[in-house]
Amino acid sequence: MQRQDATEQTRLIEKAQTLLQQGALEDARELLLREGFEQGDNPLLQNAYYELIPLGETLQARLDPLKTALQPPYDEASVKAVAAIVKEAAKASNKVTHAWIRDPRVTDLLIDALSHGNARLVKEAALALTHIVHRYFADYRVRAAFVPLLSNANKTLRRVACGVVGRWPDESIVAMLAPLTEDKAAEVRQEATKTLAGLEQENIPALTRPLFEDALIARLKDSEPTVRDIAAFGLGAHGVARAASELEAALRVEVSPLVRESIEITLGKLTKKTGQA
C-alpha cells in the first residue's frame, strides 16, 4: 500500500473541507475513509476524519454502549456486546447497519479488544472485524492487528486471519500463508490455500514464487477434496508448468469427480501454454 506524500494529503483534506462547506458530508466522509483508511494507513488523513466528520446520532447511539462494555475486566458483558455486532455484521449488507458500522471509531474499539480482551472476546472481536472488512469497511489497520492471529491456538482465528491478511497482500504474504496450507485444521488449510490461489501475479514476489508453487503442489495430496480442488485451480490460474507431473499423478488416484475435472482443466491449460511457448 502506497501512502500519499504530505502535499497530496493536504490537498485531500482541503477537498474534504470544501465538500463539507458545500454540505456534501457523505462525499467528504467517503473521501477520507477511502484515502485515509482503505487505501492505506495515513495518520494525517485519519486525524482529519476524526476532526471533521461528526459522529451522528446513529453512530453515537451504538458507540456509547460499546465503549462502556469494552472496559476492564472485559467480562461477559463485553463478549455479548461484541457478539451482537458479529450477528448484525454477518447479515446481508443493508442501509441500517451501514449507517453506523462503516466508521473507524467502531473498528478502533474492536482492534483494541483484540489486544486487551480474554480469549472469547478476542474471538468475537476478530469475527466482527472480519465481517466488517469484507462487507462494509476495509479498514487497512485491521491487517496489522490480524497478523498475530495467524499463529493463534484457535483454528477459527487462524482461518479468518488468512482471509483478512490476504485482502491486502504485500511482499510477505506468501511467506506468511504458505505454512498455514499445512495446518492441522482442514478449514485453515482451505482458507490459506484459497487465499494464495487467489493472489494476483504481481503480488507474488519472484523470491517467494517457488514457495508459492510448492505450497499449492503439496495440497494436491491433501486429505480434503475441497483443498485439492482449490490447489488444482490455483496451479492452472497461475500457469505453474512444473506442476504437470504432480497433477498427472494426482489424477491417477483422485476419487472426487469435481477434483478430477479441475485437474483435467488445469492440465489442459498447462499443455496449451507449453505448446504455445
PDB file of C-alpha atoms in Angstrom:
ATOM      1  CA  MET A   1       0.000   0.000   0.000  1.00  0.00           C
ATOM      2  CA  GLN A   2       1.439   3.309  -1.052  1.00  0.00           C
ATOM      3  CA  ARG A   3       0.890   6.393   1.058  1.00  0.00           C
ATOM      4  CA  GLN A   4       0.347   9.822  -0.430  1.00  0.00           C
ATOM      5  CA  ASP A   5       3.003  12.426   0.217  1.00  0.00           C
ATOM      6  CA  ALA A   6       2.275  15.314   2.584  1.00  0.00           C
ATOM      7  CA  THR A   7       1.297  17.665  -0.241  1.00  0.00           C
ATOM      8  CA  GLU A   8      -1.227  15.215  -1.629  1.00  0.00           C
ATOM      9  CA  GLN A   9      -2.663  14.514   1.813  1.00  0.00           C
ATOM     10  CA  THR A  10      -3.072  18.233   2.450  1.00  0.00           C
ATOM     11  CA  ARG A  11      -4.862  18.591  -0.878  1.00  0.00           C
ATOM     12  CA  LEU A  12      -7.239  15.765   0.024  1.00  0.00           C
ATOM     13  CA  ILE A  13      -8.011  17.316   3.399  1.00  0.00           C
ATOM     14  CA  GLU A  14      -8.735  20.646   1.762  1.00  0.00           C
ATOM     15  CA  LYS A  15     -11.006  18.883  -0.716  1.00  0.00           C
ATOM     16  CA  ALA A  16     -12.876  17.250   2.169  1.00  0.00           C
ATOM     17  CA  GLN A  17     -13.240  20.618   3.875  1.00  0.00           C
ATOM     18  CA  THR A  18     -14.623  22.132   0.680  1.00  0.00           C
ATOM     19  CA  LEU A  19     -17.134  19.308   0.385  1.00  0.00           C
ATOM     20  CA  LEU A  20     -18.256  19.912   3.955  1.00  0.00           C
ATOM     21  CA  GLN A  21     -18.685  23.624   3.278  1.00  0.00           C
ATOM     22  CA  GLN A  22     -20.872  22.665   0.344  1.00  0.00           C
ATOM     23  CA  GLY A  23     -22.988  20.447   2.571  1.00  0.00           C
ATOM     24  CA  ALA A  24     -21.695  17.223   0.994  1.00  0.00           C
ATOM     25  CA  LEU A  25     -20.999  15.395   4.254  1.00  0.00           C
ATOM     26  CA  GLU A  26     -21.225  11.888   2.789  1.00  0.00           C
ATOM     27  CA  ASP A  27     -18.865  12.738  -0.042  1.00  0.00           C
ATOM     28  CA  ALA A  28     -16.330  14.137   2.427  1.00  0.00           C
ATOM     29  CA  ARG A  29     -16.730  11.077   4.646  1.00  0.00           C
ATOM     30  CA  GLU A  30     -16.183   8.653   1.784  1.00  0.00           C
ATOM     31  CA  LEU A  31     -13.163  10.588   0.528  1.00  0.00           C
ATOM     32  CA  LEU A  32     -11.397  10.454   3.888  1.00  0.00           C
ATOM     33  CA  LEU A  33     -12.396   6.857   4.539  1.00  0.00           C
ATOM     34  CA  ARG A  34     -11.080   5.735   1.190  1.00  0.00           C
ATOM     35  CA  GLU A  35      -7.844   7.720   1.177  1.00  0.00           C
ATOM     36  CA  GLY A  36      -7.088   7.612   4.890  1.00  0.00           C
ATOM     37  CA  PHE A  37      -8.119   4.116   5.880  1.00  0.00           C
ATOM     38  CA  GLU A  38      -8.957   1.849   2.954  1.00  0.00           C
ATOM     39  CA  GLN A  39      -6.153   2.707   0.538  1.00  0.00           C
ATOM     40  CA  GLY A  40      -3.503   2.595   3.246  1.00  0.00           C
ATOM     41  CA  ASP A  41      -2.582   3.704   6.728  1.00  0.00           C
ATOM     42  CA  ASN A  42      -2.446   7.521   6.533  1.00  0.00           C
ATOM     43  CA  PRO A  43      -2.469   9.101  10.023  1.00  0.00           C
ATOM     44  CA  LEU A  44      -2.804  12.673   8.753  1.00  0.00           C
ATOM     45  CA  LEU A  45      -5.965  11.842   6.813  1.00  0.00           C
ATOM     46  CA  GLN A  46      -7.215   9.684   9.662  1.00  0.00           C
ATOM     47  CA  ASN A  47      -6.874  12.570  12.107  1.00  0.00           C
ATOM     48  CA  ALA A  48      -8.704  14.797   9.642  1.00  0.00           C
ATOM     49  CA  TYR A  49     -11.546  12.284   9.576  1.00  0.00           C
ATOM     50  CA  TYR A  50     -11.858  12.257  13.357  1.00  0.00           C
ATOM     51  CA  GLU A  51     -11.785  16.059  13.477  1.00  0.00           C
ATOM     52  CA  LEU A  52     -14.046  16.849  10.522  1.00  0.00           C
ATOM     53  CA  ILE A  53     -16.611  14.043  10.409  1.00  0.00           C
ATOM     54  CA  PRO A  54     -19.226  14.202  13.180  1.00  0.00           C
ATOM     55  CA  LEU A  55     -20.411  11.097  14.976  1.00  0.00           C
ATOM     56  CA  GLY A  56     -24.053  11.440  14.114  1.00  0.00           C
ATOM     57  CA  GLU A  57     -26.910  10.239  16.285  1.00  0.00           C
ATOM     58  CA  THR A  58     -26.999   6.670  14.950  1.00  0.00           C
ATOM     59  CA  LEU A  59     -23.297   6.064  15.407  1.00  0.00           C
ATOM     60  CA  GLN A  60     -23.255   7.770  18.811  1.00  0.00           C
ATOM     61  CA  ALA A  61     -26.093   5.538  19.986  1.00  0.00           C
ATOM     62  CA  ARG A  62     -24.103   2.431  19.036  1.00  0.00           C
ATOM     63  CA  LEU A  63     -20.698   3.616  20.213  1.00  0.00           C
ATOM     64  CA  ASP A  64     -21.656   4.699  23.729  1.00  0.00           C
ATOM     65  CA  PRO A  65     -22.816   1.270  24.994  1.00  0.00           C
ATOM     66  CA  LEU A  66     -19.963  -0.447  23.149  1.00  0.00           C
ATOM     67  CA  LYS A  67     -17.395   1.807  24.832  1.00  0.00           C
ATOM     68  CA  THR A  68     -18.978   1.082  28.192  1.00  0.00           C
ATOM     69  CA  ALA A  69     -18.937  -2.668  27.588  1.00  0.00           C
ATOM     70  CA  LEU A  70     -15.348  -2.754  26.354  1.00  0.00           C
ATOM     71  CA  GLN A  71     -13.768  -1.765  29.641  1.00  0.00           C
ATOM     72  CA  PRO A  72     -11.669  -3.883  32.019  1.00  0.00           C
ATOM     73  CA  PRO A  73     -12.115  -6.546  33.248  1.00  0.00           C
ATOM     74  CA  TYR A  74     -13.610  -7.494  29.846  1.00  0.00           C
ATOM     75  CA  ASP A  75     -16.265  -9.778  31.237  1.00  0.00           C
ATOM     76  CA  GLU A  76     -19.349 -11.487  29.860  1.00  0.00           C
ATOM     77  CA  ALA A  77     -20.966  -8.142  29.080  1.00  0.00           C
ATOM     78  CA  SER A  78     -18.021  -7.304  26.819  1.00  0.00           C
ATOM     79  CA  VAL A  79     -18.354 -10.585  24.957  1.00  0.00           C
ATOM     80  CA  LYS A  80     -22.108 -10.157  24.484  1.00  0.00           C
ATOM     81  CA  ALA A  81     -21.721  -6.604  23.194  1.00  0.00           C
ATOM     82  CA  VAL A  82     -19.252  -7.650  20.520  1.00  0.00           C
ATOM     83  CA  ALA A  83     -21.186 -10.838  19.713  1.00  0.00           C
ATOM     84  CA  ALA A  84     -24.167  -8.612  18.908  1.00  0.00           C
ATOM     85  CA  ILE A  85     -22.029  -6.779  16.340  1.00  0.00           C
ATOM     86  CA  VAL A  86     -20.935 -10.105  14.860  1.00  0.00           C
ATOM     87  CA  LYS A  87     -24.568 -11.133  14.451  1.00  0.00           C
ATOM     88  CA  GLU A  88     -25.543  -7.870  12.786  1.00  0.00           C
ATOM     89  CA  ALA A  89     -22.463  -7.574  10.579  1.00  0.00           C
ATOM     90  CA  ALA A  90     -22.877 -11.160   9.369  1.00  0.00           C
ATOM     91  CA  LYS A  91     -26.243 -10.355   7.820  1.00  0.00           C
ATOM     92  CA  ALA A  92     -26.577  -9.199   4.238  1.00  0.00           C
ATOM     93  CA  SER A  93     -25.316  -5.636   3.840  1.00  0.00           C
ATOM     94  CA  ASN A  94     -28.069  -3.126   4.490  1.00  0.00           C
ATOM     95  CA  LYS A  95     -28.551   0.628   4.976  1.00  0.00           C
ATOM     96  CA  VAL A  96     -29.420   0.366   8.675  1.00  0.00           C
ATOM     97  CA  THR A  97     -26.129  -1.289   9.597  1.00  0.00           C
ATOM     98  CA  HIS A  98     -24.204   0.784   7.044  1.00  0.00           C
ATOM     99  CA  ALA A  99     -25.341   3.948   8.848  1.00  0.00           C
ATOM    100  CA  TRP A 100     -23.107   3.230  11.840  1.00  0.00           C
ATOM    101  CA  ILE A 101     -20.704   0.348  11.201  1.00  0.00           C
ATOM    102  CA  ARG A 102     -18.731   1.992   8.392  1.00  0.00           C
ATOM    103  CA  ASP A 103     -16.688   4.159  10.713  1.00  0.00           C
ATOM    104  CA  PRO A 104     -13.125   3.817  12.049  1.00  0.00           C
ATOM    105  CA  ARG A 105     -14.308   4.649  15.563  1.00  0.00           C
ATOM    106  CA  VAL A 106     -16.038   1.274  15.546  1.00  0.00           C
ATOM    107  CA  THR A 107     -13.019  -0.622  14.271  1.00  0.00           C
ATOM    108  CA  ASP A 108     -10.834   1.281  16.767  1.00  0.00           C
ATOM    109  CA  LEU A 109     -12.717  -0.320  19.650  1.00  0.00           C
ATOM    110  CA  LEU A 110     -12.707  -3.790  18.118  1.00  0.00           C
ATOM    111  CA  ILE A 111      -8.993  -3.682  17.251  1.00  0.00           C
ATOM    112  CA  ASP A 112      -8.264  -2.637  20.820  1.00  0.00           C
ATOM    113  CA  ALA A 113     -10.343  -5.565  22.096  1.00  0.00           C
ATOM    114  CA  LEU A 114      -8.057  -7.955  20.208  1.00  0.00           C
ATOM    115  CA  SER A 115      -5.112  -6.970  22.359  1.00  0.00           C
ATOM    116  CA  HIS A 116      -6.788  -6.466  25.714  1.00  0.00           C
ATOM    117  CA  GLY A 117      -9.619  -8.973  25.864  1.00  0.00           C
ATOM    118  CA  ASN A 118      -9.953 -12.528  27.067  1.00  0.00           C
ATOM    119  CA  ALA A 119      -9.968 -15.439  24.613  1.00  0.00           C
ATOM    120  CA  ARG A 120     -13.724 -15.349  23.970  1.00  0.00           C
ATOM    121  CA  LEU A 121     -13.695 -11.605  23.442  1.00  0.00           C
ATOM    122  CA  VAL A 122     -10.737 -11.838  21.075  1.00  0.00           C
ATOM    123  CA  LYS A 123     -12.618 -14.404  19.007  1.00  0.00           C
ATOM    124  CA  GLU A 124     -15.795 -12.305  18.831  1.00  0.00           C
ATOM    125  CA  ALA A 125     -13.844  -9.136  18.016  1.00  0.00           C
ATOM    126  CA  ALA A 126     -11.964 -10.943  15.248  1.00  0.00           C
ATOM    127  CA  LEU A 127     -15.197 -12.271  13.773  1.00  0.00           C
ATOM    128  CA  ALA A 128     -16.791  -8.824  13.932  1.00  0.00           C
ATOM    129  CA  LEU A 129     -13.815  -7.218  12.194  1.00  0.00           C
ATOM    130  CA  THR A 130     -13.773  -9.956   9.565  1.00  0.00           C
ATOM    131  CA  HIS A 131     -17.394  -9.307   8.630  1.00  0.00           C
ATOM    132  CA  ILE A 132     -16.881  -5.546   8.676  1.00  0.00           C
ATOM    133  CA  VAL A 133     -13.788  -5.694   6.471  1.00  0.00           C
ATOM    134  CA  HIS A 134     -15.401  -7.955   3.893  1.00  0.00           C
ATOM    135  CA  ARG A 135     -18.869  -6.386   3.903  1.00  0.00           C
ATOM    136  CA  TYR A 136     -18.689  -2.752   4.972  1.00  0.00           C
ATOM    137  CA  PHE A 137     -15.391  -1.074   5.686  1.00  0.00           C
ATOM    138  CA  ALA A 138     -11.992  -2.376   4.586  1.00  0.00           C
ATOM    139  CA  ASP A 139     -10.013  -0.586   7.287  1.00  0.00           C
ATOM    140  CA  TYR A 140      -6.384  -1.298   6.360  1.00  0.00           C
ATOM    141  CA  ARG A 141      -5.317  -1.025  10.007  1.00  0.00           C
ATOM    142  CA  VAL A 142      -7.101  -4.314  10.683  1.00  0.00           C
ATOM    143  CA  ARG A 143      -4.461  -6.162   8.687  1.00  0.00           C
ATOM    144  CA  ALA A 144      -1.675  -5.487  11.180  1.00  0.00           C
ATOM    145  CA  ALA A 145      -3.960  -6.487  14.038  1.00  0.00           C
ATOM    146  CA  PHE A 146      -4.684  -9.835  12.368  1.00  0.00           C
ATOM    147  CA  VAL A 147      -1.130 -10.896  11.536  1.00  0.00           C
ATOM    148  CA  PRO A 148      -0.532 -12.262  15.082  1.00  0.00           C
ATOM    149  CA  LEU A 149      -3.748 -14.266  14.790  1.00  0.00           C
ATOM    150  CA  LEU A 150      -2.185 -16.393  12.047  1.00  0.00           C
ATOM    151  CA  SER A 151      -0.428 -18.312  14.832  1.00  0.00           C
ATOM    152  CA  ASN A 152      -3.279 -18.260  17.355  1.00  0.00           C
ATOM    153  CA  ALA A 153      -4.185 -21.514  19.076  1.00  0.00           C
ATOM    154  CA  ASN A 154      -7.801 -21.130  17.942  1.00  0.00           C
ATOM    155  CA  LYS A 155      -8.349 -22.583  14.465  1.00  0.00           C
ATOM    156  CA  THR A 156     -11.221 -20.210  13.704  1.00  0.00           C
ATOM    157  CA  LEU A 157      -8.961 -17.232  14.347  1.00  0.00           C
ATOM    158  CA  ARG A 158      -6.215 -18.689  12.161  1.00  0.00           C
ATOM    159  CA  ARG A 159      -8.769 -19.237   9.396  1.00  0.00           C
ATOM    160  CA  VAL A 160     -10.271 -15.752   9.395  1.00  0.00           C
ATOM    161  CA  ALA A 161      -6.821 -14.203   9.713  1.00  0.00           C
ATOM    162  CA  CYS A 162      -5.786 -15.816   6.414  1.00  0.00           C
ATOM    163  CA  GLY A 163      -8.601 -14.109   4.562  1.00  0.00           C
ATOM    164  CA  VAL A 164      -8.222 -10.726   6.223  1.00  0.00           C
ATOM    165  CA  VAL A 165      -4.429 -10.520   5.911  1.00  0.00           C
ATOM    166  CA  GLY A 166      -4.690 -11.742   2.331  1.00  0.00           C
ATOM    167  CA  ARG A 167      -7.062  -8.921   1.466  1.00  0.00           C
ATOM    168  CA  TRP A 168      -4.064  -6.576   1.434  1.00  0.00           C
ATOM    169  CA  PRO A 169      -1.214  -8.709   0.042  1.00  0.00           C
ATOM    170  CA  ASP A 170       2.333  -7.422   0.308  1.00  0.00           C
ATOM    171  CA  GLU A 171       5.772  -8.905  -0.263  1.00  0.00           C
ATOM    172  CA  SER A 172       5.463 -11.063   2.859  1.00  0.00           C
ATOM    173  CA  ILE A 173       2.083 -12.630   2.073  1.00  0.00           C
ATOM    174  CA  VAL A 174       3.372 -15.908   0.607  1.00  0.00           C
ATOM    175  CA  ALA A 175       5.827 -16.477   3.457  1.00  0.00           C
ATOM    176  CA  MET A 176       3.064 -15.848   6.000  1.00  0.00           C
ATOM    177  CA  LEU A 177       0.401 -18.050   4.440  1.00  0.00           C
ATOM    178  CA  ALA A 178       2.362 -20.947   2.941  1.00  0.00           C
ATOM    179  CA  PRO A 179       2.948 -22.618   6.346  1.00  0.00           C
ATOM    180  CA  LEU A 180      -0.789 -22.461   7.049  1.00  0.00           C
ATOM    181  CA  THR A 181      -1.531 -24.573   3.978  1.00  0.00           C
ATOM    182  CA  GLU A 182      -0.148 -27.412   6.126  1.00  0.00           C
ATOM    183  CA  ASP A 183      -2.170 -26.530   9.211  1.00  0.00           C
ATOM    184  CA  LYS A 184      -3.663 -29.414  11.194  1.00  0.00           C
ATOM    185  CA  ALA A 185      -7.138 -27.929  10.777  1.00  0.00           C
ATOM    186  CA  ALA A 186      -8.727 -28.514   7.370  1.00  0.00           C
ATOM    187  CA  GLU A 187     -10.614 -25.224   7.480  1.00  0.00           C
ATOM    188  CA  VAL A 188      -7.351 -23.323   7.940  1.00  0.00           C
ATOM    189  CA  ARG A 189      -5.609 -25.213   5.128  1.00  0.00           C
ATOM    190  CA  GLN A 190      -8.567 -24.466   2.888  1.00  0.00           C
ATOM    191  CA  GLU A 191      -8.607 -20.741   3.618  1.00  0.00           C
ATOM    192  CA  ALA A 192      -4.823 -20.382   3.324  1.00  0.00           C
ATOM    193  CA  THR A 193      -4.783 -22.304   0.046  1.00  0.00           C
ATOM    194  CA  LYS A 194      -7.724 -20.311  -1.327  1.00  0.00           C
ATOM    195  CA  THR A 195      -6.078 -17.030  -0.384  1.00  0.00           C
ATOM    196  CA  LEU A 196      -2.789 -17.982  -2.020  1.00  0.00           C
ATOM    197  CA  ALA A 197      -4.506 -19.323  -5.132  1.00  0.00           C
ATOM    198  CA  GLY A 198      -6.450 -16.077  -5.460  1.00  0.00           C
ATOM    199  CA  LEU A 199      -3.407 -13.802  -5.393  1.00  0.00           C
ATOM    200  CA  GLU A 200      -2.709 -11.656  -8.415  1.00  0.00           C
ATOM    201  CA  GLN A 201       0.542 -12.422 -10.203  1.00  0.00           C
ATOM    202  CA  GLU A 202       2.028  -9.047  -9.254  1.00  0.00           C
ATOM    203  CA  ASN A 203       1.509  -9.859  -5.569  1.00  0.00           C
ATOM    204  CA  ILE A 204       3.793 -12.883  -5.707  1.00  0.00           C
ATOM    205  CA  PRO A 205       7.413 -11.700  -5.402  1.00  0.00           C
ATOM    206  CA  ALA A 206       9.930 -13.593  -7.538  1.00  0.00           C
ATOM    207  CA  LEU A 207      11.854 -14.704  -4.456  1.00  0.00           C
ATOM    208  CA  THR A 208       8.800 -16.406  -2.975  1.00  0.00           C
ATOM    209  CA  ARG A 209       7.430 -17.815  -6.238  1.00  0.00           C
ATOM    210  CA  PRO A 210       8.969 -21.275  -5.605  1.00  0.00           C
ATOM    211  CA  LEU A 211       7.459 -21.339  -2.104  1.00  0.00           C
ATOM    212  CA  PHE A 212       4.087 -20.308  -3.536  1.00  0.00           C
ATOM    213  CA  GLU A 213       4.161 -23.053  -6.163  1.00  0.00           C
ATOM    214  CA  ASP A 214       5.392 -25.718  -3.734  1.00  0.00           C
ATOM    215  CA  ALA A 215       2.591 -24.865  -1.303  1.00  0.00           C
ATOM    216  CA  LEU A 216      -0.100 -25.393  -3.943  1.00  0.00           C
ATOM    217  CA  ILE A 217       1.521 -28.533  -5.378  1.00  0.00           C
ATOM    218  CA  ALA A 218       1.684 -30.100  -1.927  1.00  0.00           C
ATOM    219  CA  ARG A 219      -2.071 -29.558  -1.441  1.00  0.00           C
ATOM    220  CA  LEU A 220      -2.821 -31.874  -4.361  1.00  0.00           C
ATOM    221  CA  LYS A 221      -2.317 -34.658  -1.791  1.00  0.00           C
ATOM    222  CA  ASP A 222      -4.451 -33.036   0.906  1.00  0.00           C
ATOM    223  CA  SER A 223      -6.947 -35.265   2.701  1.00  0.00           C
ATOM    224  CA  GLU A 224      -9.765 -32.798   1.929  1.00  0.00           C
ATOM    225  CA  PRO A 225     -11.130 -32.765  -1.641  1.00  0.00           C
ATOM    226  CA  THR A 226     -12.041 -29.081  -1.410  1.00  0.00           C
ATOM    227  CA  VAL A 227      -8.430 -28.199  -0.666  1.00  0.00           C
ATOM    228  CA  ARG A 228      -7.206 -30.405  -3.516  1.00  0.00           C
ATOM    229  CA  ASP A 229      -9.687 -28.722  -5.842  1.00  0.00           C
ATOM    230  CA  ILE A 230      -8.556 -25.226  -4.859  1.00  0.00           C
ATOM    231  CA  ALA A 231      -4.905 -26.210  -5.304  1.00  0.00           C
ATOM    232  CA  ALA A 232      -5.538 -27.614  -8.784  1.00  0.00           C
ATOM    233  CA  PHE A 233      -7.447 -24.492  -9.787  1.00  0.00           C
ATOM    234  CA  GLY A 234      -4.694 -22.228  -8.421  1.00  0.00           C
ATOM    235  CA  LEU A 235      -1.967 -24.068 -10.296  1.00  0.00           C
ATOM    236  CA  GLY A 236      -3.889 -23.609 -13.509  1.00  0.00           C
ATOM    237  CA  ALA A 237      -4.745 -19.986 -12.856  1.00  0.00           C
ATOM    238  CA  HIS A 238      -1.084 -19.181 -12.234  1.00  0.00           C
ATOM    239  CA  GLY A 239       0.229 -21.346 -15.076  1.00  0.00           C
ATOM    240  CA  VAL A 240       2.573 -23.437 -12.921  1.00  0.00           C
ATOM    241  CA  ALA A 241       4.004 -25.577 -15.710  1.00  0.00           C
ATOM    242  CA  ARG A 242       6.336 -27.528 -13.444  1.00  0.00           C
ATOM    243  CA  ALA A 243       3.299 -28.941 -11.630  1.00  0.00           C
ATOM    244  CA  ALA A 244       2.245 -31.025 -14.649  1.00  0.00           C
ATOM    245  CA  SER A 245       3.771 -34.292 -13.448  1.00  0.00           C
ATOM    246  CA  GLU A 246       2.286 -33.884  -9.950  1.00  0.00           C
ATOM    247  CA  LEU A 247      -1.109 -33.129 -11.468  1.00  0.00           C
ATOM    248  CA  GLU A 248      -0.929 -36.219 -13.662  1.00  0.00           C
ATOM    249  CA  ALA A 249      -0.011 -38.334 -10.639  1.00  0.00           C
ATOM    250  CA  ALA A 250      -2.841 -36.805  -8.638  1.00  0.00           C
ATOM    251  CA  LEU A 251      -5.310 -37.503 -11.450  1.00  0.00           C
ATOM    252  CA  ARG A 252      -4.427 -41.201 -11.424  1.00  0.00           C
ATOM    253  CA  VAL A 253      -5.511 -41.582  -7.792  1.00  0.00           C
ATOM    254  CA  GLU A 254      -8.175 -38.882  -7.447  1.00  0.00           C
ATOM    255  CA  VAL A 255     -11.619 -40.224  -6.430  1.00  0.00           C
ATOM    256  CA  SER A 256     -13.600 -36.961  -6.423  1.00  0.00           C
ATOM    257  CA  PRO A 257     -15.240 -36.218  -9.785  1.00  0.00           C
ATOM    258  CA  LEU A 258     -15.103 -32.479  -9.059  1.00  0.00           C
ATOM    259  CA  VAL A 259     -11.396 -32.528  -8.294  1.00  0.00           C
ATOM    260  CA  ARG A 260     -10.685 -34.749 -11.285  1.00  0.00           C
ATOM    261  CA  GLU A 261     -12.396 -32.215 -13.514  1.00  0.00           C
ATOM    262  CA  SER A 262     -10.355 -29.361 -12.039  1.00  0.00           C
ATOM    263  CA  ILE A 263      -7.124 -31.274 -12.527  1.00  0.00           C
ATOM    264  CA  GLU A 264      -8.010 -32.094 -16.127  1.00  0.00           C
ATOM    265  CA  ILE A 265      -8.859 -28.467 -16.857  1.00  0.00           C
ATOM    266  CA  THR A 266      -5.576 -27.321 -15.334  1.00  0.00           C
ATOM    267  CA  LEU A 267      -3.575 -29.908 -17.283  1.00  0.00           C
ATOM    268  CA  GLY A 268      -5.299 -28.690 -20.425  1.00  0.00           C
ATOM    269  CA  LYS A 269      -4.289 -25.114 -19.666  1.00  0.00           C
ATOM    270  CA  LEU A 270      -0.703 -26.061 -18.928  1.00  0.00           C
ATOM    271  CA  THR A 271      -0.421 -28.214 -22.051  1.00  0.00           C
ATOM    272  CA  LYS A 272      -1.760 -25.378 -24.179  1.00  0.00           C
ATOM    273  CA  LYS A 273       0.633 -22.929 -22.538  1.00  0.00           C
ATOM    274  CA  THR A 274       3.598 -25.239 -23.071  1.00  0.00           C
ATOM    275  CA  GLY A 275       2.641 -25.744 -26.685  1.00  0.00           C
ATOM    276  CA  GLN A 276       2.499 -22.004 -27.256  1.00  0.00           C
ATOM    277  CA  ALA A 277       5.841 -21.388 -25.571  1.00  0.00           C
TER     278      ALA A 277
END
